[in-house]
Coordinates of C-alpha atoms in Angstrom, one line a residue:
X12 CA 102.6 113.8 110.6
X13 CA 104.8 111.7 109.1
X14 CA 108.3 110.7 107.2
X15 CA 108.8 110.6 104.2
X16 CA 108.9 106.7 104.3
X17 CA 105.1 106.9 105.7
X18 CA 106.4 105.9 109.2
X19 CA 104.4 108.4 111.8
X20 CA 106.3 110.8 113.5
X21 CA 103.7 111.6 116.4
X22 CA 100.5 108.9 117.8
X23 CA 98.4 109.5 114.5
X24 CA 95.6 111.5 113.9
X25 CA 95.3 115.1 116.2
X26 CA 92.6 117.8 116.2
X27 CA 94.3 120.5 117.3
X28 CA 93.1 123.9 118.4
X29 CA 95.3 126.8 117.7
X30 CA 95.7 130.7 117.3
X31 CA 96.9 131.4 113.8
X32 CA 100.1 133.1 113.4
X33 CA 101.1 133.1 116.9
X34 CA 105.0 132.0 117.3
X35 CA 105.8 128.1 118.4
X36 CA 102.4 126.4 118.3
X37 CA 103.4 125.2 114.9
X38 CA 106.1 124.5 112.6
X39 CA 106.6 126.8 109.9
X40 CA 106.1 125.4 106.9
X41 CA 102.6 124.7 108.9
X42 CA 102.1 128.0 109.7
X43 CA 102.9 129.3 105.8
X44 CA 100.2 126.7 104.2
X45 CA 97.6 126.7 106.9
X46 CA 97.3 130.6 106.4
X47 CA 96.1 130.0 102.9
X48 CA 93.3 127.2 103.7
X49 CA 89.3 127.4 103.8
X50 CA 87.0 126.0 106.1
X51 CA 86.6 122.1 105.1
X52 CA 89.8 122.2 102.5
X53 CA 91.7 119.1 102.8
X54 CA 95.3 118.9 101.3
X55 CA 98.9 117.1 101.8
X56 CA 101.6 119.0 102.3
X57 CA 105.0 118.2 102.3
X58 CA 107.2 120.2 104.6
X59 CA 111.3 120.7 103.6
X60 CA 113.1 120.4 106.8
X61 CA 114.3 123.7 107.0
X62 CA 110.6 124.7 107.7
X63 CA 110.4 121.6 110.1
X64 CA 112.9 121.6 112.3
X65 CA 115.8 122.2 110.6
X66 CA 119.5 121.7 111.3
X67 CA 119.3 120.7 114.9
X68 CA 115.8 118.4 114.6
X69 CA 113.4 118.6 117.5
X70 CA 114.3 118.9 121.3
X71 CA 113.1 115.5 122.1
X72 CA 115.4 113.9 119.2
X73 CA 112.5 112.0 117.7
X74 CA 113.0 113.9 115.0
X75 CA 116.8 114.0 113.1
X76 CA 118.3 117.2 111.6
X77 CA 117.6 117.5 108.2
X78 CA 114.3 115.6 107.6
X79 CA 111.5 117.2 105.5
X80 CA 107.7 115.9 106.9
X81 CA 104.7 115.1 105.3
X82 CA 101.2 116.0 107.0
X83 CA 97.6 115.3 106.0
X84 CA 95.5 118.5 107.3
X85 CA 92.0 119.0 107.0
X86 CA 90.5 122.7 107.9
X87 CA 87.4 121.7 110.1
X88 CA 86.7 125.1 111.5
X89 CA 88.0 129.1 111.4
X90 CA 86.5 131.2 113.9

């Protein structure tokens, strides 16, 4: 993920493994456009920050209130 300014929020690219819909492994916004992907689709999305982390920003502070992200995600597998 990233800013909106392109500068990377997290150590770059990630594969990550998940269960769909289950609470906390993923933003929201995430969670919303994720839901609505096929195997091998590749899209941008840009994520308002009310569907980020909203108001209070992450729990680490690396990430203010208020800030919408951008993330490149690419569907590699859906079992």
């Amino acid at each position: 993920g990233s800013f909106l300014d392109g500068k990377p929020v997290d150590s770059g690219e990630q594969q990550l493994e998940f269960v769909y819909g289950t609470p906390d492994q993923l933003i929201e916004g995430l969670n919303i456009v994720i839901g609505s992907l096929k195997k091998a689709e590749t899209v941008k999305i840009i994520v308002p920050s009310r569907l980020a982390f909203g108001e209070s920003g992450s729990s680490n502070g690396s990430i203010p209130p208020y800030t919408p992200l951008v993330y490149n995600v690419k569907i590699i597998d859906i079992k």
